Every structure is written in C-alpha cells, then in structure tokens.
C-alpha cells in the first residue's frame, strides 16, 4: 500500500490539480478547469492513506453512488490511471452531454413487438406502449437487456 506521502507526491505531479486542505488533516485536490460544477478529483486524502478519486460512471471502475472509488489499496499505476480518467471526464463535454440529450429509440423483436427506449433525465427507460417495463442507469445496461430479450433497433 502506498503511503500518504507517496499518494500526495503522485497526485501533486498533476500540475492541473490544486490542493485544498480540509478538516482532520485531509486533503482535496480540485481540477479548476472542469467544464462542470464538479471540480474535486481527489477527495479526503487522509494521512492514514485512505481517500477517494472521482471516476464518475466509467464502467471499468466499481464506484459508489457519487462516482467515487476508494484508493486505500491502489497501486501507483492504478492511482495515476484514476486521476487521468477523472481529469478526462471533467474536461470532455461529450462525456456528460449524453446524459442530458433526449434520446428515443424504437426496438423490435422477430414477432413484431415494439419497445421504446427513452432517456429521461439520467435514466434509460424501456416502455411497452405507455407502460414502463424497465429502467436502467446507463444506455449500455438498457441495450444489453434489450438485446438479450431479442430486440433490435434498425441500426443493429
């Protein structure tokens, strides 16, 4: 496990991050050039080595409901990858853009049944006529369900 000092040294090697001291000797690191209200990349780095990195909804991480992942046991390579990904998320418009677009797709199966996939706020909802059938947190999850049930879009 990396020490607090080692983690701090790795994090501070990113010149685009700004250190902010918080309570109980913990540190936050902000990406001030974020395109979003969210600026915190590293949250509550503690002298005991605990802390979190914001990775949003990237599928390669098992993040919590706030998009954070614990870095207590992270290796140097893992920590660097998380920080790089976090800065990427906060500096790329298209990452969050897909969450606010109103998307509606019609999916059909071989029997001719139709389901509609509609993005509403941050959810991807599947409707049969006007009835909500399923709801997912990402397009990928909804698409996986539809494909597994034998539905295809005209693009598939």
Short mmCIF file of C-alpha atoms in Angstrom, two decimals:
data_model
loop_
_atom_site.label_atom_id
_atom_site.label_comp_id
_atom_site.label_asym_id
_atom_site.label_seq_id
_atom_site.Cartn_x
_atom_site.Cartn_y
_atom_site.Cartn_z
CA UNK A 1 0.00 0.00 0.00
CA UNK A 2 1.26 3.45 -0.90
CA UNK A 3 1.84 5.82 1.99
CA UNK A 4 0.06 9.14 2.35
CA UNK A 5 3.24 10.91 1.25
CA UNK A 6 3.62 8.69 -1.82
CA UNK A 7 -0.01 9.28 -2.83
CA UNK A 8 0.40 13.00 -2.24
CA UNK A 9 3.53 13.05 -4.42
CA UNK A 10 1.74 11.19 -7.24
CA UNK A 11 -1.29 13.47 -7.07
CA UNK A 12 0.81 16.62 -6.97
CA UNK A 13 2.65 15.51 -10.11
CA UNK A 14 -0.50 16.65 -11.95
CA UNK A 15 0.01 20.42 -12.32
CA UNK A 16 -3.65 20.92 -13.26
CA UNK A 17 -4.75 19.93 -9.74
CA UNK A 18 -4.99 22.40 -6.86
CA UNK A 19 -4.54 21.24 -3.26
CA UNK A 20 -7.22 22.24 -0.72
CA UNK A 21 -6.76 21.48 2.96
CA UNK A 22 -9.88 20.23 4.74
CA UNK A 23 -10.64 19.04 8.28
CA UNK A 24 -8.74 16.31 10.17
CA UNK A 25 -5.53 16.85 8.13
CA UNK A 26 -7.26 15.59 4.99
CA UNK A 27 -6.61 16.99 1.53
CA UNK A 28 -8.80 17.50 -1.51
CA UNK A 29 -7.42 18.12 -4.99
CA UNK A 30 -9.51 20.15 -7.42
CA UNK A 31 -9.43 20.45 -11.19
CA UNK A 32 -10.26 24.15 -11.52
CA UNK A 33 -10.63 23.94 -15.32
CA UNK A 34 -13.53 21.49 -15.01
CA UNK A 35 -16.33 22.07 -17.51
CA UNK A 36 -18.81 21.16 -14.77
CA UNK A 37 -19.74 22.22 -11.26
CA UNK A 38 -17.88 19.10 -10.12
CA UNK A 39 -14.22 20.02 -9.55
CA UNK A 40 -12.98 17.53 -6.94
CA UNK A 41 -10.73 14.82 -8.39
CA UNK A 42 -9.24 13.54 -5.10
CA UNK A 43 -11.48 13.66 -2.06
CA UNK A 44 -10.40 13.43 1.59
CA UNK A 45 -6.89 12.04 1.17
CA UNK A 46 -6.14 11.16 4.78
CA UNK A 47 -2.74 10.68 6.48
CA UNK A 48 -3.73 7.03 7.08
CA UNK A 49 -3.68 6.51 3.29
CA UNK A 50 -7.42 6.45 2.78
CA UNK A 51 -9.10 8.68 0.20
CA UNK A 52 -11.25 8.71 -2.89
CA UNK A 53 -10.94 9.62 -6.56
CA UNK A 54 -13.88 10.73 -8.67
CA UNK A 55 -14.30 8.38 -11.65
CA UNK A 56 -17.92 9.17 -12.46
CA UNK A 57 -19.82 6.38 -14.16
CA UNK A 58 -16.89 4.85 -16.04
CA UNK A 59 -17.63 1.14 -16.41
CA UNK A 60 -14.11 -0.01 -15.65
CA UNK A 61 -14.47 1.08 -12.01
CA UNK A 62 -16.74 -0.08 -9.20
CA UNK A 63 -17.57 3.41 -7.94
CA UNK A 64 -20.10 4.40 -5.31
CA UNK A 65 -23.30 6.35 -5.97
CA UNK A 66 -21.30 9.60 -6.06
CA UNK A 67 -18.89 8.27 -8.68
CA UNK A 68 -16.06 7.86 -6.16
CA UNK A 69 -13.66 4.97 -5.73
CA UNK A 70 -11.56 4.25 -2.65
CA UNK A 71 -7.79 4.49 -3.16
CA UNK A 72 -6.55 2.95 0.09
CA UNK A 73 -5.10 -0.12 -1.66
CA UNK A 74 -4.38 1.50 -5.05
CA UNK A 75 -1.01 0.98 -6.70
CA UNK A 76 0.83 3.89 -8.28
CA UNK A 77 -0.29 2.82 -11.77
CA UNK A 78 -3.94 2.46 -10.64
CA UNK A 79 -3.91 5.83 -8.90
CA UNK A 80 -2.41 7.54 -11.95
CA UNK A 81 -4.98 5.93 -14.24
CA UNK A 82 -7.87 7.00 -11.99
CA UNK A 83 -6.64 10.60 -11.79
CA UNK A 84 -6.07 10.78 -15.55
CA UNK A 85 -9.54 9.36 -16.19
CA UNK A 86 -11.09 11.79 -13.70
CA UNK A 87 -9.48 14.81 -15.33
CA UNK A 88 -10.61 13.46 -18.70
CA UNK A 89 -14.21 13.16 -17.51
CA UNK A 90 -14.23 16.70 -16.17
CA UNK A 91 -12.60 18.21 -19.25
CA UNK A 92 -14.62 16.50 -22.01
CA UNK A 93 -18.02 17.94 -22.88
CA UNK A 94 -19.28 14.86 -24.67
CA UNK A 95 -18.95 12.63 -21.58
CA UNK A 96 -21.81 14.30 -19.74
CA UNK A 97 -23.58 15.56 -22.82
CA UNK A 98 -25.10 12.15 -23.48
CA UNK A 99 -26.79 12.27 -20.08
CA UNK A 100 -28.88 15.32 -20.95
CA UNK A 101 -29.86 14.53 -24.53
CA UNK A 102 -33.42 13.37 -25.07
CA UNK A 103 -32.99 10.08 -26.87
CA UNK A 104 -35.86 7.91 -28.07
CA UNK A 105 -35.40 4.65 -29.96
CA UNK A 106 -37.85 2.01 -31.15
CA UNK A 107 -36.70 -1.60 -30.73
CA UNK A 108 -38.47 -4.57 -32.36
CA UNK A 109 -38.27 -8.32 -31.95
CA UNK A 110 -38.93 -11.04 -34.57
CA UNK A 111 -42.59 -11.25 -33.57
CA UNK A 112 -43.04 -7.57 -34.41
CA UNK A 113 -43.42 -6.41 -30.80
CA UNK A 114 -42.10 -2.93 -30.13
CA UNK A 115 -40.42 -1.39 -27.11
CA UNK A 116 -39.35 2.21 -26.80
CA UNK A 117 -36.07 3.16 -25.15
CA UNK A 118 -36.31 6.72 -23.88
CA UNK A 119 -33.71 8.69 -21.98
CA UNK A 120 -35.38 10.73 -19.27
CA UNK A 121 -33.09 12.80 -17.08
CA UNK A 122 -30.34 10.38 -16.02
CA UNK A 123 -32.36 7.18 -16.57
CA UNK A 124 -32.86 4.99 -19.62
CA UNK A 125 -36.46 3.78 -19.52
CA UNK A 126 -37.98 0.98 -21.60
CA UNK A 127 -41.69 1.30 -22.39
CA UNK A 128 -44.22 -1.12 -23.86
CA UNK A 129 -46.89 1.23 -25.22
CA UNK A 130 -47.28 3.67 -22.30
CA UNK A 131 -46.25 1.24 -19.55
CA UNK A 132 -42.79 1.39 -18.01
CA UNK A 133 -41.19 -2.06 -18.31
CA UNK A 134 -37.63 -1.50 -17.07
CA UNK A 135 -35.36 1.37 -16.03
CA UNK A 136 -31.55 1.50 -16.20
CA UNK A 137 -28.82 3.90 -15.17
CA UNK A 138 -26.97 3.77 -18.49
CA UNK A 139 -27.63 3.23 -22.17
CA UNK A 140 -25.31 0.22 -22.15
CA UNK A 141 -27.34 -1.56 -19.46
CA UNK A 142 -30.62 -0.90 -21.28
CA UNK A 143 -29.14 -2.00 -24.58
CA UNK A 144 -27.79 -5.21 -23.03
CA UNK A 145 -31.26 -6.02 -21.67
CA UNK A 146 -33.00 -5.32 -24.98
CA UNK A 147 -30.51 -7.38 -26.99
CA UNK A 148 -30.77 -10.28 -24.52
CA UNK A 149 -34.56 -10.22 -24.94
CA UNK A 150 -34.27 -10.46 -28.73
CA UNK A 151 -34.94 -6.82 -29.60
CA UNK A 152 -33.02 -4.85 -32.21
CA UNK A 153 -33.05 -1.29 -33.49
CA UNK A 154 -32.97 -0.56 -37.19
CA UNK A 155 -29.24 0.16 -36.65
CA UNK A 156 -28.46 -3.30 -35.21
#
